[in-house]
CSV table of C-alpha atoms in Angstrom, one decimal:
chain,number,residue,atom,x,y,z
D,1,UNK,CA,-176.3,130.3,-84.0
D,2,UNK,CA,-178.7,132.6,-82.4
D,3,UNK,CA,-176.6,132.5,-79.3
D,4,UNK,CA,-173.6,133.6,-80.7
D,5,UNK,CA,-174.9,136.2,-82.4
D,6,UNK,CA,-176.6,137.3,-79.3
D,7,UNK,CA,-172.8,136.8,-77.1
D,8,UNK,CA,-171.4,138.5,-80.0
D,9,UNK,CA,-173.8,141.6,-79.8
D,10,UNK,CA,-173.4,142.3,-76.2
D,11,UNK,CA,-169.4,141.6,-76.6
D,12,UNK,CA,-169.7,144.8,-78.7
D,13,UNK,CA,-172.2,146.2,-76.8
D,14,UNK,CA,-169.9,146.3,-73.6
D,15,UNK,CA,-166.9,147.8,-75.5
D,16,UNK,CA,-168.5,150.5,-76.6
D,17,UNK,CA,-170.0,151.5,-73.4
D,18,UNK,CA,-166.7,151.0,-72.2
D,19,UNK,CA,-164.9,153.1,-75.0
D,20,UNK,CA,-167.6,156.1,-74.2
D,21,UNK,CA,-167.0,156.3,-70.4
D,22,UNK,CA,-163.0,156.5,-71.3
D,23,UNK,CA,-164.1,159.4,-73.8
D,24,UNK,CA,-166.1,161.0,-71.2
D,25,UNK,CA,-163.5,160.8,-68.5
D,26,UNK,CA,-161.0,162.1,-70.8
D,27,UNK,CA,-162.9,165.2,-72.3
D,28,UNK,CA,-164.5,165.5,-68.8
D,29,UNK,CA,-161.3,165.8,-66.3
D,30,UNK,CA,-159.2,167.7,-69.1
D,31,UNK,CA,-162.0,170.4,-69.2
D,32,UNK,CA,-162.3,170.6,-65.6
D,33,UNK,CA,-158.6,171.0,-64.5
D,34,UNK,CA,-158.0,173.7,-66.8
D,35,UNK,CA,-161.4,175.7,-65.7
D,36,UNK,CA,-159.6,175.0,-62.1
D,37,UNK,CA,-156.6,176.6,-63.5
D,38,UNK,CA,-158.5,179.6,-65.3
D,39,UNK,CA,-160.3,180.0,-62.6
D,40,UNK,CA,-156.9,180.8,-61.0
D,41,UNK,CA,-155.3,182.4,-63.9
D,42,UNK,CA,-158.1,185.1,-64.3
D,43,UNK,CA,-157.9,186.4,-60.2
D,44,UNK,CA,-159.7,183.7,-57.9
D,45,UNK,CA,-157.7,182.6,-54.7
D,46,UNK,CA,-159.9,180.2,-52.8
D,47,UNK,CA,-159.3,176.8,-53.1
D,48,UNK,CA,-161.9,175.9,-51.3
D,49,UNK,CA,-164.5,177.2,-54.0
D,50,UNK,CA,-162.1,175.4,-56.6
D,51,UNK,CA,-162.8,172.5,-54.6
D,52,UNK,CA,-166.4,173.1,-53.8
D,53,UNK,CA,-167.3,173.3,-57.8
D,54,UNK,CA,-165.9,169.5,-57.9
D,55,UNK,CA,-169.0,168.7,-56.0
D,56,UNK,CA,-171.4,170.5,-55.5
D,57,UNK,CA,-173.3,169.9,-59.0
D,58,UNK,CA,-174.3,166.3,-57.5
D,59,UNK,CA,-178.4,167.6,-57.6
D,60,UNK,CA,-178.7,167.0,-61.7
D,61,UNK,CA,-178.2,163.8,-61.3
D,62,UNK,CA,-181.3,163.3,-59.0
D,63,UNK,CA,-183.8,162.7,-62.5
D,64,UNK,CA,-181.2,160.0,-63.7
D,65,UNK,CA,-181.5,158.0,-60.2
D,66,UNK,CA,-185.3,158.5,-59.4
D,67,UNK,CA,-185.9,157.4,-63.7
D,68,UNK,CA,-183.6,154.5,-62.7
D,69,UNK,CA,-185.7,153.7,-59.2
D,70,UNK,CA,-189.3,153.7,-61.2
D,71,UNK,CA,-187.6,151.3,-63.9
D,72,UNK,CA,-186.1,148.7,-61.3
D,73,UNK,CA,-189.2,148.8,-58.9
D,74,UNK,CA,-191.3,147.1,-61.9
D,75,UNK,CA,-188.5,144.8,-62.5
D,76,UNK,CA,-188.5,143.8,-58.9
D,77,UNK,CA,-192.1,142.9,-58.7
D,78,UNK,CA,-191.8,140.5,-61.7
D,79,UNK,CA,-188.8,138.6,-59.7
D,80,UNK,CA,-191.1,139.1,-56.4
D,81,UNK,CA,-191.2,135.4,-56.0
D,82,UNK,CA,-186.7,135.2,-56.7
D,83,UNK,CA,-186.7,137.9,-54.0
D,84,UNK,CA,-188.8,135.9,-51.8
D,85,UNK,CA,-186.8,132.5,-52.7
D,86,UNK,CA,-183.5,134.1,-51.7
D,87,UNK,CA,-184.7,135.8,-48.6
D,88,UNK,CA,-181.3,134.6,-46.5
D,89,UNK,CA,-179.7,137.5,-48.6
D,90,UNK,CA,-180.1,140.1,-46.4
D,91,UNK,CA,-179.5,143.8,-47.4
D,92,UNK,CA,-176.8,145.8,-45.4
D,93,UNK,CA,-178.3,148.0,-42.9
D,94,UNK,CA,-179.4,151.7,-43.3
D,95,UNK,CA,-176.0,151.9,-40.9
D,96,UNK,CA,-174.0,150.2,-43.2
D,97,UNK,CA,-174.8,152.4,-46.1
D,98,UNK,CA,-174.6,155.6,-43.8
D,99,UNK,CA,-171.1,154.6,-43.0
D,100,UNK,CA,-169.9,153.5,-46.5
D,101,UNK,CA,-171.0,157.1,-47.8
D,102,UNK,CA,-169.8,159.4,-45.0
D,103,UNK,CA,-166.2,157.8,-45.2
D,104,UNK,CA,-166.1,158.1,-49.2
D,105,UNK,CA,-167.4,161.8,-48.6
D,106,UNK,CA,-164.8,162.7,-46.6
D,107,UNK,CA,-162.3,160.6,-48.6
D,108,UNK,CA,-163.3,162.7,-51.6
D,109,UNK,CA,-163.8,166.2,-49.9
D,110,UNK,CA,-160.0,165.3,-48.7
D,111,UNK,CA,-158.7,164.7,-52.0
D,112,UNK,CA,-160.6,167.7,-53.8
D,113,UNK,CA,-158.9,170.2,-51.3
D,114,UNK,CA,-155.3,168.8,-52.0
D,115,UNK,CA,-155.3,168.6,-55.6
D,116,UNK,CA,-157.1,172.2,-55.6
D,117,UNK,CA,-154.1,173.4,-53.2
D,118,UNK,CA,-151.7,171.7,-55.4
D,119,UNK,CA,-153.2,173.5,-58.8
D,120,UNK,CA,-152.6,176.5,-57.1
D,121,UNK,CA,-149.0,176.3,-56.6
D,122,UNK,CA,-148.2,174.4,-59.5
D,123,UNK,CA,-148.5,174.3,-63.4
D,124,UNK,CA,-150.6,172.4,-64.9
D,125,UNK,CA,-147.7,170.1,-66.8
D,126,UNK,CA,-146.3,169.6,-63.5
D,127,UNK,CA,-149.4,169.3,-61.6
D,128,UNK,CA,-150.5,166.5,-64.0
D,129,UNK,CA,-147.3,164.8,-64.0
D,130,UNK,CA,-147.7,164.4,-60.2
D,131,UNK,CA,-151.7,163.2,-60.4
D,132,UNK,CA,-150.3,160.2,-62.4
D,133,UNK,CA,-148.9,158.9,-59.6
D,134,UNK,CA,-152.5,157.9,-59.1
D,135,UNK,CA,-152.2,154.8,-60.7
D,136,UNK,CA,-149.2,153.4,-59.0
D,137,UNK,CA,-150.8,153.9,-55.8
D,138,UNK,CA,-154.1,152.6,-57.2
D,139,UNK,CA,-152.5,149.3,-58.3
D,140,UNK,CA,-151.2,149.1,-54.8
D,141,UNK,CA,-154.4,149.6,-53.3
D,142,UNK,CA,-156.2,147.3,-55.7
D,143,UNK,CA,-153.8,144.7,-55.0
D,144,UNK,CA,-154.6,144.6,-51.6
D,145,UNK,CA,-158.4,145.3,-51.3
D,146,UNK,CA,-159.4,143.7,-54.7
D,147,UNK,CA,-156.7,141.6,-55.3
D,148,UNK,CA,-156.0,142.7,-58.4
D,149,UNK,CA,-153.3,140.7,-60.6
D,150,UNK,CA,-150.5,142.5,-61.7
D,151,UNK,CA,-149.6,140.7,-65.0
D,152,UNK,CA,-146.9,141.5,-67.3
D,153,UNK,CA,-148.6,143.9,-69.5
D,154,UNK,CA,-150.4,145.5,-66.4
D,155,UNK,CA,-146.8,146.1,-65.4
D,156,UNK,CA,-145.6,147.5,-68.7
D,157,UNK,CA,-148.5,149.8,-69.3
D,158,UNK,CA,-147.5,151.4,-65.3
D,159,UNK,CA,-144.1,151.5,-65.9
D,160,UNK,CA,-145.0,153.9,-69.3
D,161,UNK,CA,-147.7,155.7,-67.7
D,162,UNK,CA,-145.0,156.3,-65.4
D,163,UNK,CA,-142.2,157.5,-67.4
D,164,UNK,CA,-144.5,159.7,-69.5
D,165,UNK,CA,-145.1,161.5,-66.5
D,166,UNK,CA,-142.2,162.1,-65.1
D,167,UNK,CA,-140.4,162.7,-68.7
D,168,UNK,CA,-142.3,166.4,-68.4
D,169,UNK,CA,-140.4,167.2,-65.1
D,170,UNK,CA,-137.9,167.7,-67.6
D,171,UNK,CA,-139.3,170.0,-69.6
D,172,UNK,CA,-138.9,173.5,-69.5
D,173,UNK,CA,-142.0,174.8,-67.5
D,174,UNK,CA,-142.8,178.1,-69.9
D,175,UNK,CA,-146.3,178.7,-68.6
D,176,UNK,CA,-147.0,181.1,-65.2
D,177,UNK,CA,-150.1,179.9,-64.2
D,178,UNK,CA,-151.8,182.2,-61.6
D,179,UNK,CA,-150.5,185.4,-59.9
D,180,UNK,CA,-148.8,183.3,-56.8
D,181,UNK,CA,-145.3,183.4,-56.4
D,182,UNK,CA,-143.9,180.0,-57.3
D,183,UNK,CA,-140.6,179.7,-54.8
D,184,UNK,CA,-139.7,176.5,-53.7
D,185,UNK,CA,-141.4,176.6,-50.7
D,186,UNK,CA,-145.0,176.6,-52.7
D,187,UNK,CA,-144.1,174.3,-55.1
D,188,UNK,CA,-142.9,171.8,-52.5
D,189,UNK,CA,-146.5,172.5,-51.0
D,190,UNK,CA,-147.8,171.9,-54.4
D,191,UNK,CA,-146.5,168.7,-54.7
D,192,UNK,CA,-147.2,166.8,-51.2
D,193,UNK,CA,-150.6,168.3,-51.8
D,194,UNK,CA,-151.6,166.9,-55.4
D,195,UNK,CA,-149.5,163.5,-54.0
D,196,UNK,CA,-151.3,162.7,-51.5
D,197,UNK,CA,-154.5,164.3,-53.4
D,198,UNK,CA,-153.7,161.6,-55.8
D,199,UNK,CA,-153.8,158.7,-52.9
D,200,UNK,CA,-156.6,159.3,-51.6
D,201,UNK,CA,-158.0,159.5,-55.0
D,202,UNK,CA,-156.3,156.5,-55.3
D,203,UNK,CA,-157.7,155.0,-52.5
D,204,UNK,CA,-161.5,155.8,-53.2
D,205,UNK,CA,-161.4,154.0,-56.5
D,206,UNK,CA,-160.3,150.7,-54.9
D,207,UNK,CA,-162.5,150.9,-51.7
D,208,UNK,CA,-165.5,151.8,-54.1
D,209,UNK,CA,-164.8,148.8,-56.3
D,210,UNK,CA,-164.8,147.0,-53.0
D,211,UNK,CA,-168.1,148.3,-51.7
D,212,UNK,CA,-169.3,147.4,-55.0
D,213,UNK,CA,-168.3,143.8,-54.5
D,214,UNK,CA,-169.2,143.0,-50.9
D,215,UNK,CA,-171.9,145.6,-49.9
D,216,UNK,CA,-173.8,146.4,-52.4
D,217,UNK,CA,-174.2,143.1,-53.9
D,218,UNK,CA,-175.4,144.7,-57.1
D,219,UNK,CA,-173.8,146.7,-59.8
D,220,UNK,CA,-176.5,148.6,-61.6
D,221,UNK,CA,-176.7,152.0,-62.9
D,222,UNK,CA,-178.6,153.4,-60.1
D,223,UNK,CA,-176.6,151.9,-57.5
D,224,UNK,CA,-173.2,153.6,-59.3
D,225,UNK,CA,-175.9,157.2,-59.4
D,226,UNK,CA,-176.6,156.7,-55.5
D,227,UNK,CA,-172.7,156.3,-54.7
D,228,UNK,CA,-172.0,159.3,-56.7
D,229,UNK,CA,-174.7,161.5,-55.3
D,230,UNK,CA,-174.5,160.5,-51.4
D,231,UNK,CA,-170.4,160.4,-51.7
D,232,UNK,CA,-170.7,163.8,-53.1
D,233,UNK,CA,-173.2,165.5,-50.6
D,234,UNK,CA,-170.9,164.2,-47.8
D,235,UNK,CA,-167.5,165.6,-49.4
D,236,UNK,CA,-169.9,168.9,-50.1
D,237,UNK,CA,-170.6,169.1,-46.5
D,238,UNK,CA,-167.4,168.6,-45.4
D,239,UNK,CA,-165.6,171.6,-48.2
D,240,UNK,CA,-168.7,174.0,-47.2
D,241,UNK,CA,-167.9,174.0,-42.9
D,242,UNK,CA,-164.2,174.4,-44.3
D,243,UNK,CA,-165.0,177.2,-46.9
D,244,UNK,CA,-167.0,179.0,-44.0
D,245,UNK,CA,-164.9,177.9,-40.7
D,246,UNK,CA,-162.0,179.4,-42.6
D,247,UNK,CA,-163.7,182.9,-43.4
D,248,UNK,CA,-163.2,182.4,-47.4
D,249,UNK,CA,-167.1,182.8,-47.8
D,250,UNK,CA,-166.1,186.5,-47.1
D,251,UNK,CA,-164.2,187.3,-50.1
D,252,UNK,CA,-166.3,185.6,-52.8
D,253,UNK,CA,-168.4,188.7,-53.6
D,254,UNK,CA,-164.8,190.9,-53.9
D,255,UNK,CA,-163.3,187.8,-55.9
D,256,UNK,CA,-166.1,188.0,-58.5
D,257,UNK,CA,-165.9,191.8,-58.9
D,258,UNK,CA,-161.9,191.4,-59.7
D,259,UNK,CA,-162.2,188.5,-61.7
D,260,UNK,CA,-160.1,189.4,-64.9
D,261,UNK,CA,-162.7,188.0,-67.1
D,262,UNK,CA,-166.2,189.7,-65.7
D,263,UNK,CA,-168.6,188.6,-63.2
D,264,UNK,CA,-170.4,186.4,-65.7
D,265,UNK,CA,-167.6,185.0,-66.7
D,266,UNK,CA,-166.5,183.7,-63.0
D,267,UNK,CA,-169.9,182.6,-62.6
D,268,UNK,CA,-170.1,180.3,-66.0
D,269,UNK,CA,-166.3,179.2,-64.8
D,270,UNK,CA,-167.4,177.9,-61.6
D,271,UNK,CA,-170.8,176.2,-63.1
D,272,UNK,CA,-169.0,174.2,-66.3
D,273,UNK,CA,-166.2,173.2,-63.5
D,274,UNK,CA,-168.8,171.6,-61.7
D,275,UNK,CA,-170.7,170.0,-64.4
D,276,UNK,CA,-167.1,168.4,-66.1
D,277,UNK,CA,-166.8,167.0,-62.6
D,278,UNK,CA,-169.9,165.0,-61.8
D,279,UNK,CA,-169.9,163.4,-65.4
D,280,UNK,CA,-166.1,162.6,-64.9
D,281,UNK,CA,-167.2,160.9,-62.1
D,282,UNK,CA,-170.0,159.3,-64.1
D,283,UNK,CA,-167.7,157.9,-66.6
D,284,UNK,CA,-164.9,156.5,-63.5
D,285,UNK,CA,-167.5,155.0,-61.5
D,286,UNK,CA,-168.8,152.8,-64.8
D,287,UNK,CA,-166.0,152.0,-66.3
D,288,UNK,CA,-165.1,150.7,-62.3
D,289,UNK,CA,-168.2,149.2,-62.4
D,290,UNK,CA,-167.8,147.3,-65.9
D,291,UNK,CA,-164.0,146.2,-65.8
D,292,UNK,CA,-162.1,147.4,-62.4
D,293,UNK,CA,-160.6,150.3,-60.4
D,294,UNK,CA,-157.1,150.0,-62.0
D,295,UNK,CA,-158.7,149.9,-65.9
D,296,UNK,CA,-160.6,153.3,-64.5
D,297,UNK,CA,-156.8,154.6,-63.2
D,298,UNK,CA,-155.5,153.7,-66.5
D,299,UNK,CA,-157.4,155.8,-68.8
D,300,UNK,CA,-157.4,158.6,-66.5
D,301,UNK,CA,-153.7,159.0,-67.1
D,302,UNK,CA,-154.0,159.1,-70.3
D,303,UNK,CA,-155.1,162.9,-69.4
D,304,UNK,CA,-151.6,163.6,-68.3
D,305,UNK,CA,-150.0,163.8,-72.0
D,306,UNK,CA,-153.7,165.2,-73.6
D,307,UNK,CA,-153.9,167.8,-71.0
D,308,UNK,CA,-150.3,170.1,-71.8
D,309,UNK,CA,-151.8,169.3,-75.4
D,310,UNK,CA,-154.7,171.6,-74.5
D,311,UNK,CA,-153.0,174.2,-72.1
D,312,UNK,CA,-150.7,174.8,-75.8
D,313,UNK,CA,-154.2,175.3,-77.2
D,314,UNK,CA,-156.0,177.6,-74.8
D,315,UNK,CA,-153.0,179.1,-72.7
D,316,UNK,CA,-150.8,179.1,-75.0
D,317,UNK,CA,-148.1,176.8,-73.7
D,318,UNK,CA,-145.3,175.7,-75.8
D,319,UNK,CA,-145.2,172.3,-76.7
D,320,UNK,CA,-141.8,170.3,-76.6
D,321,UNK,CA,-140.2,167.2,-78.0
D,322,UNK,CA,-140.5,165.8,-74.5
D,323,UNK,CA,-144.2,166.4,-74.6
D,324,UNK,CA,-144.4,164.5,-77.5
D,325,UNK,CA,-142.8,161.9,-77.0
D,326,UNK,CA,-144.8,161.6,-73.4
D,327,UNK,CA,-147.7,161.3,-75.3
D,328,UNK,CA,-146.7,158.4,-77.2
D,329,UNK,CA,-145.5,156.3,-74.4
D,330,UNK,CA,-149.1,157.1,-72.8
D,331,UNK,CA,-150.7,155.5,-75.3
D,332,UNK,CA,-148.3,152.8,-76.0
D,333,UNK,CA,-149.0,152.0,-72.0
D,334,UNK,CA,-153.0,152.5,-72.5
D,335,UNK,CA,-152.4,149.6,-75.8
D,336,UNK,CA,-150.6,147.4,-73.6
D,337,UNK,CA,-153.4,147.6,-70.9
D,338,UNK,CA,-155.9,147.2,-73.3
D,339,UNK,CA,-154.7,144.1,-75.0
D,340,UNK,CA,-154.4,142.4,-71.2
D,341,UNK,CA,-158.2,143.2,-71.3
D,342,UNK,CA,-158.3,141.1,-74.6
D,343,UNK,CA,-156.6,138.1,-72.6
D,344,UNK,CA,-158.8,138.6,-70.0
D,345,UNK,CA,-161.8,138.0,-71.8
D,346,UNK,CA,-160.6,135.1,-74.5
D,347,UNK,CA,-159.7,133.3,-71.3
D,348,UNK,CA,-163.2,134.1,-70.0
D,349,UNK,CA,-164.4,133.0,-72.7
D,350,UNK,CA,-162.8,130.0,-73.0
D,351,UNK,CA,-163.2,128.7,-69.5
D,352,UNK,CA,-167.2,129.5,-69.8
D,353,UNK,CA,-167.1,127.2,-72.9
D,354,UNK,CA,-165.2,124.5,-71.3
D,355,UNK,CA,-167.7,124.9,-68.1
D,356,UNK,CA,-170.6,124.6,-70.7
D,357,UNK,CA,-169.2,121.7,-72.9
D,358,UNK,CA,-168.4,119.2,-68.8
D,359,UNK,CA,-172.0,120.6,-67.7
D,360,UNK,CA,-173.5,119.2,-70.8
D,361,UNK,CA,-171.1,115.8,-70.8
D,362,UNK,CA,-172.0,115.4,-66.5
D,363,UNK,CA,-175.5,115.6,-68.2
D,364,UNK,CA,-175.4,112.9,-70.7
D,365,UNK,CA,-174.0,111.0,-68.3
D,366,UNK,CA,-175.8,111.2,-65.3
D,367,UNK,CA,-179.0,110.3,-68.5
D,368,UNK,CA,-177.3,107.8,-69.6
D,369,UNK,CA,-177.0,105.9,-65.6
D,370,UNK,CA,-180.5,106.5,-65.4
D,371,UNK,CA,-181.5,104.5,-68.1
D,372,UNK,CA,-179.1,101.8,-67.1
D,373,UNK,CA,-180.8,101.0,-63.6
């Protein structure tokens, strides 16, 4: 009885960790892309600082890890002797993990630049609407570097992700998001920009689920903190040579001065952009961690509906049938992934009850011949 209360408890437990992290990446990336669009709205122009303030607030999360590193250090000294036991495991090499967080870096400095350039030159309906393409691409990936099933209701909840998305390219686009001249030619910039932005997005989630499952060997809370932090100081690296190789750096001091909104105000822009960011990524990498890449994909979308909701709020942005009607199919797809995830884990269950029940009967049995000879 004790044990079922006990399953029971962390059942619930899980879910609601779960269930925060969704909250978190919700509140979190709808914050920061529309900072990134006041940020352009109120006079900046580089998207390389737009980018840059995706990353660069990695250093608060250094008293999370090293609080994390005191805790597991006493914990592995009292399984000293399970270390020692299963010696044969060997960690990867200082190479290995040197490699693994240079190439998500880059990955993510690559992504940050494209989605920033693709804010720039688009609205922020029509730059969302484009971001969801994320999760097709992320079930592509995940289906070949995780092997990720594609069930039915996987399918139904991408398909209405989907058409939520692209219902708002028919919408008429009322908002004028930054001083650039929209023509075609920008917006078609815009869009292969926050595409393949999306991609490689895309593509870090899987191969990070990956890493996860074949290097890391362990899926703790400081090993998701140490991803985050090395991935980011890589991908900050990377933004900062192109911020200074491409002589930006010069007009940041002239870009604060003109900034519509004061000099305070572009500073306190810039910082909550880059706070939003690194607990967005907080809440992706756990909820990869705890249930997969595609699950992570999933609830981000949900931000493409939520997100016009807000731009209504605080830019003023009319809000349409079409919006509306987006928004319910977004959910209705999120319901549909979310009772797969209830499949998942009654057939988990079941099949760790039905391992139990012919453990305890190969038991009995084996008892039983003992007695008999």
């Amino acid at each position: 009885m004790a044990n079922n209360s006990t399953s029971w408890r962390e059942k619930y437990k899980r879910w609601i960790e779960i269930g925060f992290n969704a909250v978190l990446i919700l509140v979190c990336l709808s914050a920061a892309t529309l900072l990134g669009e006041l940020y352009y709205r109120e006079g900046g122009k580089s998207t390389w600082m737009n980018s840059l303030v995706q990353m660069v607030g990695f250093p608060i999360l250094f008293p999370i890890l090293l609080l994390k590193k005191r805790e597991e250090n006493r914990d592995d000294e009292e399984h000293m002797h399970k270390n020692t036991i299963n010696s044969n495991n060997k960690n990867p090499s200082v190479w290995m993990f040197l490699s693994v967080y240079v190439f998500l870096g880059l990955l993510l400095g690559g992504s940050c630049i494209l989605n920033a350039v693709g804010l720039l030159h688009l609205p922020v309906s029509t730059f969302s609407l484009i971001s969801a393409s994320q999760l097709g691409f992320n079930a592509l990936f995940s289906f070949f570097l995780n092997s990720q099933k594609i069930t039915t209701y996987i399918a139904n909840s991408i398909i209405l992700l989907t058409i939520s998305s692209i219902l708002l390219v028919f919408q008429p686009d009322d908002s004028s998001s930054n001083d650039s001249s929209k023509g075609k030619g920008y917006v078609l910039i815009g869009f292969i920009c926050t595409l393949f932005g999306s991609a490689g997005y895309a593509l870090l989630l899987s191969a990070t689920e990956r890493i996860f499952r074949n290097v890391m060997k362990k899926r703790t809370l400081k090993e998701v903190m140490s991803v985050v932090i090395w991935q980011s100081f890589f991908a900050t690296c990377a933004i900062l040579i192109g911020l200074f190789a491409s002589g930006e750096w010069r007009w940041i001091k002239t870009e604060m001065n003109e900034y519509k909104l004061g000099e305070v105000s572009y500073v306190m822009t810039l910082v909550w952009n880059a706070l939003a960011w690194q607990i967005y990524t907080i809440g992706l990498l756990s909820l990869i961690m705890k249930v997969s890449a595609l699950f992570a994909n999933v609830i981000t979308a949900l931000s493409v509906p939520l997100i016009p909701v807000l731009a209504l709020i605080f830019f003023n942005e009319k809000m349409s049938g079409v919006k509306v009607i987006s928004m319910i199919l977004a959910i209705w797809g999120f319901l549909s992934y979310g009772y797969q995830q209830y499949l998942d884990e009654v057939k988990l269950k079941t099949e760790l009850s039905k391992a139990k029940e012919e453990a305890q009967v190969s038991l009995v049995e084996t008892g039983l011949n003992h007695r008999a000879n």
